[in-house]
């Protein structure tokens, strides 16, 4: 009986679902005015604090960043009016309650991004990806991610990284000039020496970033625990993020393809499922010149968790995730229903189709996801017709993709232009939502 009630409630939610409101022109305009003023003031301060070329380069970085961020805002990549705002503001208020270091000028933006991430800008704008609500178990884990990013913000990691890059640029220029003028350059490869400089720079940059991540973990947890959250959920959040994969690992069954692509006017064709043979390709022919461990900007999550447990003994005991509130579950449902609109907005039409098929395979909201299936196929048809399909659909990469996703990509690339159009036309009438 409980399962039946839950199933019926999910169906009702889908039928009555109202898309997140993106008609927020007034809010966007107001935000951009404040953001641009703050960014200009920050740039003036940088020019005042850092003279010469270094200051000019830093100013240029933040000016370019401001222009790029403004484009994202105008493109409606962020949501200014949503039910997520109150929840996040409440979490930040709890974090700020016993932490004077937490800035008072934080402004909240919700990003139409399905990856579980968050970040904080120089002017105090805090960006929360909607994907966090899809992936994390409760609001405590959301607070853990926010705390980590506050650690970055308070320690000024982003700005320090930019300063380090500019300083290293100057050192590299001098080193390269010295190489060119020495007699040693005549007997050894100048290219190899230049590569060695680049390699050392990349390794150093990776080491600094890993250090920043661990520092943000420690400071973030200190902020988190004094906010009276369930301490173990800080580690639980890190473990959940470790398990995240941009492309769902769930497998699409052959029956799913046959069920949704055996159409009245276009019978399913087994040739669509033919896979290219990559067995003869030697992917190890070229030796890697750079160590992946040294290049990684984020330390392995296991090492981060181990370090936290060493510094904070109370984290050594594993705990079950806290029970999410009803308000959080409602936001989680909304975030789930926005997965396809988000993919469509970001023009990830291939991923959109793959995700639609997984939802349909699980029997979720058939009219809703069939509608998005049609809309994404319509965009794939346009791209195929205009010879720019590579922009919206991945190529098969045997070493970096699951077998299920490779099979899906082979299926998509095997379809002819007319076959793509027939699928789009069949599912288009089901589309329930207008484009934002």
Coordinates of C-alpha atoms in Angstrom, one line a residue:
X1 CA 0.0 0.0 0.0
X2 CA 2.9 2.4 0.8
X3 CA 4.6 1.7 -2.5
X4 CA 1.3 2.2 -4.4
X5 CA 0.8 5.6 -2.6
X6 CA 4.4 6.7 -3.5
X7 CA 3.9 5.5 -7.1
X8 CA 0.7 7.5 -7.5
X9 CA 2.2 10.5 -5.8
X10 CA 5.1 10.5 -8.3
X11 CA 2.7 10.2 -11.3
X12 CA 0.6 13.1 -9.9
X13 CA 3.7 15.2 -9.4
X14 CA 4.8 14.6 -13.0
X15 CA 1.3 15.4 -14.4
X16 CA 1.0 18.6 -12.4
X17 CA 4.7 19.6 -12.6
X18 CA 5.3 23.3 -13.3
X19 CA 8.7 24.1 -14.8
X20 CA 11.1 26.4 -12.9
X21 CA 10.3 30.0 -13.8
X22 CA 13.0 31.6 -16.0
X23 CA 11.0 34.8 -16.7
X24 CA 13.3 36.8 -14.4
X25 CA 14.5 39.7 -16.6
X26 CA 14.1 42.3 -13.9
X27 CA 16.1 40.2 -11.4
X28 CA 18.8 39.5 -13.9
X29 CA 19.2 43.1 -14.9
X30 CA 19.4 44.2 -11.3
X31 CA 21.9 41.5 -10.5
X32 CA 24.2 42.4 -13.4
X33 CA 24.2 46.1 -12.5
X34 CA 25.4 45.2 -9.0
X35 CA 27.8 42.5 -10.2
X36 CA 29.5 44.7 -12.8
X37 CA 29.8 47.6 -10.3
X38 CA 31.4 45.2 -7.7
X39 CA 33.7 43.6 -10.3
X40 CA 34.9 47.0 -11.5
X41 CA 35.6 48.0 -7.9
X42 CA 37.5 44.8 -7.3
X43 CA 39.6 45.4 -10.5
X44 CA 40.5 48.9 -9.3
X45 CA 41.6 47.5 -6.0
X46 CA 43.8 44.9 -7.8
X47 CA 45.4 47.6 -9.9
X48 CA 46.0 49.6 -6.7
X49 CA 47.5 46.7 -4.7
X50 CA 49.6 45.2 -7.6
X51 CA 51.5 47.6 -9.7
X52 CA 53.2 47.0 -13.1
X53 CA 52.5 44.1 -15.4
X54 CA 51.3 41.8 -12.7
X55 CA 48.5 44.1 -11.7
X56 CA 47.5 44.7 -15.4
X57 CA 47.3 41.0 -16.0
X58 CA 45.2 40.3 -12.9
X59 CA 42.9 43.2 -13.9
X60 CA 42.6 41.7 -17.4
X61 CA 41.7 38.2 -16.0
X62 CA 38.9 39.6 -13.8
X63 CA 37.6 41.8 -16.6
X64 CA 37.4 38.9 -19.0
X65 CA 35.9 36.7 -16.3
X66 CA 33.2 39.4 -15.6
X67 CA 32.4 39.6 -19.3
X68 CA 32.1 35.9 -19.6
X69 CA 29.9 35.6 -16.5
X70 CA 27.7 38.4 -17.8
X71 CA 27.1 36.3 -21.0
X72 CA 26.1 33.3 -18.9
X73 CA 23.6 35.4 -16.9
X74 CA 22.1 36.8 -20.0
X75 CA 21.9 33.3 -21.5
X76 CA 19.7 32.3 -18.5
X77 CA 22.2 29.8 -17.2
X78 CA 21.1 30.8 -13.7
X79 CA 17.7 31.0 -12.0
X80 CA 16.9 34.0 -9.9
X81 CA 13.4 33.1 -8.7
X82 CA 13.0 29.6 -7.3
X83 CA 12.1 27.6 -4.3
X84 CA 15.7 26.6 -3.9
X85 CA 16.6 30.1 -2.7
X86 CA 15.0 30.0 0.7
X87 CA 16.5 26.6 1.5
X88 CA 20.1 27.7 0.7
X89 CA 19.7 31.0 2.5
X90 CA 18.6 29.1 5.6
X91 CA 21.6 26.8 5.4
X92 CA 24.0 29.8 5.0
X93 CA 22.4 31.5 7.9
X94 CA 23.1 28.4 10.1
X95 CA 26.7 28.3 8.9
X96 CA 27.1 32.0 9.6
X97 CA 25.5 31.9 13.1
X98 CA 28.7 30.8 14.9
X99 CA 31.2 31.8 12.2
X100 CA 32.2 35.4 11.9
X101 CA 34.5 34.5 9.0
X102 CA 31.5 33.7 6.7
X103 CA 30.9 36.8 4.5
X104 CA 27.8 38.8 5.1
X105 CA 27.5 39.8 1.4
X106 CA 26.8 36.4 -0.1
X107 CA 24.3 36.4 -3.0
X108 CA 22.7 33.2 -4.2
X109 CA 22.3 32.0 -7.7
X110 CA 21.0 28.6 -8.8
X111 CA 22.8 27.2 -11.9
X112 CA 20.9 25.2 -14.5
X113 CA 23.7 22.6 -14.3
X114 CA 23.2 18.9 -13.6
X115 CA 26.7 18.3 -12.1
X116 CA 26.8 18.4 -8.2
X117 CA 29.0 21.4 -7.7
X118 CA 29.1 24.9 -6.1
X119 CA 31.5 27.9 -6.3
X120 CA 31.8 31.4 -4.9
X121 CA 32.9 34.5 -6.9
X122 CA 35.1 37.3 -5.7
X123 CA 32.1 39.6 -5.2
X124 CA 30.3 37.2 -2.8
X125 CA 28.0 35.6 -5.4
X126 CA 27.5 32.0 -4.4
X127 CA 26.5 29.6 -7.2
X128 CA 24.7 26.3 -6.4
X129 CA 24.3 23.8 -9.2
X130 CA 20.9 22.2 -9.3
X131 CA 22.6 18.9 -9.7
X132 CA 23.6 18.9 -6.0
X133 CA 20.0 18.3 -5.1
X134 CA 19.8 15.3 -7.6
X135 CA 22.9 13.7 -6.1
X136 CA 23.1 14.4 -2.4
X137 CA 20.9 12.8 0.2
X138 CA 19.9 15.7 2.4
X139 CA 20.3 19.4 3.2
X140 CA 23.1 18.6 5.6
X141 CA 25.2 17.4 2.7
X142 CA 24.3 20.5 0.7
X143 CA 25.6 22.5 3.6
X144 CA 28.8 20.4 3.6
X145 CA 29.5 21.4 -0.1
X146 CA 28.7 25.1 0.7
X147 CA 31.1 24.9 3.7
X148 CA 33.9 23.6 1.5
X149 CA 33.4 26.4 -1.0
X150 CA 33.3 28.9 1.8
X151 CA 36.7 27.6 2.8
X152 CA 38.0 28.4 -0.6
X153 CA 36.4 31.8 -0.5
X154 CA 37.7 32.7 3.0
X155 CA 41.3 31.6 2.2
X156 CA 41.2 33.4 -1.2
X157 CA 42.4 30.4 -3.1
X158 CA 41.1 31.6 -6.5
X159 CA 42.9 34.9 -6.3
X160 CA 46.1 33.2 -5.0
X161 CA 46.0 30.8 -7.9
X162 CA 45.8 33.7 -10.4
X163 CA 48.7 35.5 -8.7
X164 CA 50.8 32.4 -8.8
X165 CA 50.2 31.8 -12.5
X166 CA 51.2 35.4 -13.4
X167 CA 54.3 35.2 -11.2
X168 CA 55.3 31.8 -12.7
X169 CA 54.8 33.3 -16.2
X170 CA 57.5 35.9 -15.6
X171 CA 59.9 33.2 -14.2
X172 CA 59.3 31.0 -17.2
X173 CA 59.9 33.8 -19.7
X174 CA 63.3 34.6 -18.0
X175 CA 64.2 30.9 -18.0
X176 CA 63.4 30.4 -21.6
X177 CA 65.4 33.5 -22.6
X178 CA 68.4 32.1 -20.7
X179 CA 68.1 28.8 -22.5
X180 CA 68.1 30.5 -25.9
X181 CA 71.3 32.4 -25.1
X182 CA 73.3 29.5 -23.5
X183 CA 75.7 27.3 -25.5
X184 CA 74.0 24.3 -23.8
X185 CA 71.0 24.9 -26.0
X186 CA 73.1 24.0 -29.0
X187 CA 73.8 20.5 -27.8
X188 CA 70.4 19.6 -26.4
X189 CA 66.9 19.8 -27.7
X190 CA 65.4 23.3 -27.1
X191 CA 62.0 21.8 -27.4
X192 CA 62.7 19.3 -24.7
X193 CA 63.9 22.0 -22.4
X194 CA 60.8 24.0 -23.0
X195 CA 58.7 21.0 -22.3
X196 CA 60.5 20.4 -19.0
X197 CA 59.7 24.0 -18.0
X198 CA 56.0 23.4 -18.9
X199 CA 56.0 20.1 -17.1
X200 CA 57.4 21.5 -13.9
X201 CA 54.9 24.4 -14.0
X202 CA 52.0 22.0 -14.4
X203 CA 53.1 19.8 -11.6
X204 CA 53.6 22.8 -9.3
X205 CA 50.1 24.1 -10.3
X206 CA 48.6 20.7 -9.5
X207 CA 50.3 20.5 -6.1
X208 CA 49.0 23.9 -5.2
X209 CA 45.4 23.1 -6.2
X210 CA 45.5 19.8 -4.2
X211 CA 46.8 21.7 -1.2
X212 CA 43.9 24.3 -1.6
X213 CA 41.3 21.5 -1.7
X214 CA 42.6 20.0 1.5
X215 CA 42.7 23.4 3.2
X216 CA 39.1 24.0 2.1
X217 CA 38.1 20.7 3.5
X218 CA 39.5 21.5 6.9
X219 CA 38.2 25.0 7.2
X220 CA 34.9 24.0 5.6
X221 CA 34.4 21.2 8.2
X222 CA 35.2 23.7 11.0
X223 CA 32.5 26.0 9.7
X224 CA 30.1 23.1 9.1
X225 CA 30.3 21.5 12.6
X226 CA 29.8 24.8 14.4
X227 CA 26.6 25.3 12.3
X228 CA 25.1 22.4 14.4
X229 CA 24.8 20.0 11.4
X230 CA 25.2 16.2 11.7
X231 CA 29.0 16.0 11.6
X232 CA 29.2 12.6 9.7
X233 CA 27.3 14.0 6.7
X234 CA 30.3 16.1 5.8
X235 CA 32.2 12.9 5.0
X236 CA 29.1 11.3 3.5
X237 CA 28.8 14.3 1.1
X238 CA 32.5 13.8 0.0
X239 CA 31.8 10.1 -0.5
X240 CA 28.7 10.8 -2.6
X241 CA 30.7 13.2 -4.8
X242 CA 33.4 10.6 -5.3
X243 CA 30.8 8.3 -6.8
X244 CA 29.4 10.9 -9.2
X245 CA 29.8 10.3 -12.9
X246 CA 28.6 12.8 -15.5
X247 CA 27.2 10.1 -17.6
X248 CA 24.9 7.7 -15.7
X249 CA 26.5 4.2 -15.2
X250 CA 23.0 2.6 -15.5
X251 CA 22.8 0.3 -18.5
X252 CA 20.4 0.7 -21.4
X253 CA 18.9 -2.7 -22.3
X254 CA 18.4 -3.8 -25.9
X255 CA 14.7 -4.1 -25.1
X256 CA 14.6 -0.4 -24.4
X257 CA 15.8 0.5 -27.8
X258 CA 13.3 -1.9 -29.5
X259 CA 10.5 -0.6 -27.3
X260 CA 10.9 3.1 -28.1
X261 CA 12.3 3.0 -31.7
X262 CA 10.1 0.3 -33.3
X263 CA 7.7 2.9 -34.7
X264 CA 4.5 2.4 -36.8
X265 CA 6.1 4.0 -39.9
X266 CA 9.7 3.0 -39.2
X267 CA 10.4 -0.6 -37.9
X268 CA 13.4 -1.1 -35.6
X269 CA 16.5 -2.0 -37.6
X270 CA 19.1 -4.3 -35.9
X271 CA 21.8 -2.6 -38.0
X272 CA 21.4 0.5 -35.8
X273 CA 23.0 -1.4 -33.0
X274 CA 26.2 -2.3 -34.9
X275 CA 29.3 -1.4 -33.0
X276 CA 32.6 -0.3 -34.5
X277 CA 35.4 -2.7 -33.8
X278 CA 38.1 -0.9 -31.8
X279 CA 40.0 -4.1 -30.8
X280 CA 42.8 -3.5 -33.3
X281 CA 43.5 0.0 -32.1
X282 CA 46.6 0.3 -30.0
X283 CA 45.8 3.0 -27.5
X284 CA 49.1 2.5 -25.6
X285 CA 51.3 3.3 -28.6
X286 CA 52.1 6.7 -27.4
X287 CA 53.7 6.9 -23.9
X288 CA 52.3 9.6 -21.6
X289 CA 54.8 12.3 -20.8
X290 CA 53.0 13.7 -17.8
X291 CA 52.0 11.9 -14.6
X292 CA 48.3 11.8 -14.1
X293 CA 48.8 11.8 -10.3
X294 CA 50.8 15.0 -10.5
X295 CA 48.3 16.7 -12.9
X296 CA 45.2 16.0 -10.8
X297 CA 43.9 19.2 -9.3
X298 CA 41.6 17.4 -6.8
X299 CA 43.3 14.9 -4.5
X300 CA 41.7 11.5 -4.5
X301 CA 38.7 11.7 -2.3
X302 CA 39.8 8.8 -0.2
X303 CA 43.0 10.7 0.7
X304 CA 40.9 13.8 1.6
X305 CA 38.6 11.8 3.8
X306 CA 41.5 10.1 5.5
X307 CA 43.2 13.4 6.2
X308 CA 40.0 14.8 7.7
X309 CA 39.6 11.8 10.0
X310 CA 43.1 12.3 11.1
X311 CA 42.6 15.9 12.0
X312 CA 39.1 15.5 13.4
X313 CA 38.8 12.2 15.3
X314 CA 35.0 12.5 15.6
X315 CA 34.8 11.7 11.9
X316 CA 36.4 8.3 12.3
X317 CA 33.1 6.6 13.1
X318 CA 30.9 6.1 10.0
X319 CA 27.3 7.3 10.3
X320 CA 24.3 6.8 8.2
X321 CA 23.1 9.9 6.3
X322 CA 20.6 12.0 8.1
X323 CA 16.9 11.8 7.2
X324 CA 16.0 14.5 4.6
X325 CA 13.2 16.9 5.4
X326 CA 10.0 17.0 3.3
X327 CA 11.1 20.3 1.9
X328 CA 14.4 18.9 0.7
X329 CA 12.6 15.9 -0.9
X330 CA 10.4 18.4 -2.8
X331 CA 13.4 20.2 -4.1
X332 CA 15.0 16.9 -5.0
X333 CA 12.0 16.1 -7.1
X334 CA 12.1 19.4 -8.8
X335 CA 15.8 19.1 -9.6
X336 CA 15.1 15.6 -11.1
X337 CA 12.3 17.0 -13.3
X338 CA 14.7 19.7 -14.5
X339 CA 17.4 17.4 -15.6
X340 CA 16.1 17.3 -19.2
X341 CA 15.3 21.0 -19.4
X342 CA 18.9 21.7 -18.1
X343 CA 20.4 19.4 -20.7
X344 CA 18.3 21.0 -23.4
X345 CA 19.3 24.5 -22.3
X346 CA 23.0 23.6 -22.4
X347 CA 22.6 22.0 -25.8
X348 CA 23.6 18.6 -24.5
X349 CA 21.1 16.9 -26.8
X350 CA 22.9 13.5 -26.9
X351 CA 23.1 13.2 -23.2
X352 CA 19.5 14.4 -23.0
X353 CA 18.4 11.5 -25.2
X354 CA 20.5 9.0 -23.3
X355 CA 19.0 10.2 -20.0
X356 CA 15.4 10.2 -21.4
X357 CA 15.8 6.6 -22.4
X358 CA 17.0 5.6 -18.9
X359 CA 14.0 7.4 -17.3
X360 CA 11.7 5.7 -19.8
X361 CA 13.3 2.3 -19.2
X362 CA 12.5 2.7 -15.5
X363 CA 8.9 3.6 -16.3
X364 CA 9.1 7.2 -15.1
X365 CA 6.8 9.9 -16.4
X366 CA 6.4 8.5 -20.0
X367 CA 4.5 11.5 -21.5
X368 CA 7.0 13.9 -20.0
X369 CA 10.2 12.2 -21.1
X370 CA 8.8 11.2 -24.5
X371 CA 8.2 14.9 -25.1
X372 CA 11.8 15.7 -24.3
X373 CA 13.0 12.7 -26.4
X374 CA 11.2 14.3 -29.4
X375 CA 12.6 17.7 -28.8
X376 CA 16.2 16.5 -28.4
X377 CA 15.9 14.3 -31.5
X378 CA 14.6 17.4 -33.4
X379 CA 17.8 19.2 -32.4
X380 CA 19.9 16.3 -33.4
X381 CA 18.2 16.3 -36.8
X382 CA 19.0 20.0 -37.3
X383 CA 22.6 19.4 -36.4
X384 CA 22.9 16.4 -38.7
X385 CA 21.4 18.3 -41.5
X386 CA 23.8 21.2 -40.9
X387 CA 26.9 19.0 -40.6
X388 CA 27.7 20.0 -37.0
X389 CA 26.5 16.9 -35.1
X390 CA 29.9 16.6 -33.3
X391 CA 29.0 19.7 -31.3
X392 CA 26.0 18.0 -29.7
X393 CA 26.8 14.2 -29.8
X394 CA 30.0 12.6 -28.4
X395 CA 32.2 10.3 -30.5
X396 CA 32.9 6.8 -29.2
X397 CA 35.9 6.7 -26.9
X398 CA 36.4 3.1 -25.8
X399 CA 38.8 3.9 -22.9
X400 CA 36.7 6.6 -21.3
X401 CA 33.1 5.5 -21.7
X402 CA 30.9 2.7 -20.3
X403 CA 29.9 0.0 -22.7
X404 CA 26.3 1.1 -22.4
X405 CA 27.1 4.7 -23.4
X406 CA 29.3 3.5 -26.3
X407 CA 26.4 1.3 -27.5
X408 CA 24.1 4.4 -27.4
X409 CA 26.6 6.5 -29.3
X410 CA 27.0 3.8 -32.0
X411 CA 23.2 3.7 -32.3
X412 CA 22.9 7.4 -32.7
X413 CA 25.7 7.7 -35.3
X414 CA 24.2 4.7 -37.2
X415 CA 20.9 6.5 -37.8
X416 CA 20.4 8.1 -41.1
X417 CA 19.1 11.7 -41.4
X418 CA 15.6 10.5 -42.4
X419 CA 15.5 8.0 -39.6
X420 CA 16.4 10.7 -37.1
X421 CA 13.7 12.9 -38.5
X422 CA 11.1 10.1 -38.3
X423 CA 11.9 9.6 -34.6
X424 CA 11.7 13.3 -33.9
X425 CA 8.4 13.6 -35.7
X426 CA 6.9 10.7 -33.8
X427 CA 7.8 11.9 -30.4
X428 CA 7.4 15.7 -30.9
X429 CA 3.7 15.9 -30.3
X430 CA 4.2 14.7 -26.8
X431 CA 6.4 17.7 -25.9
X432 CA 4.7 19.3 -22.8
X433 CA 6.9 22.4 -22.3
X434 CA 7.7 25.4 -24.3
X435 CA 11.4 26.5 -24.6
X436 CA 12.5 29.2 -22.1

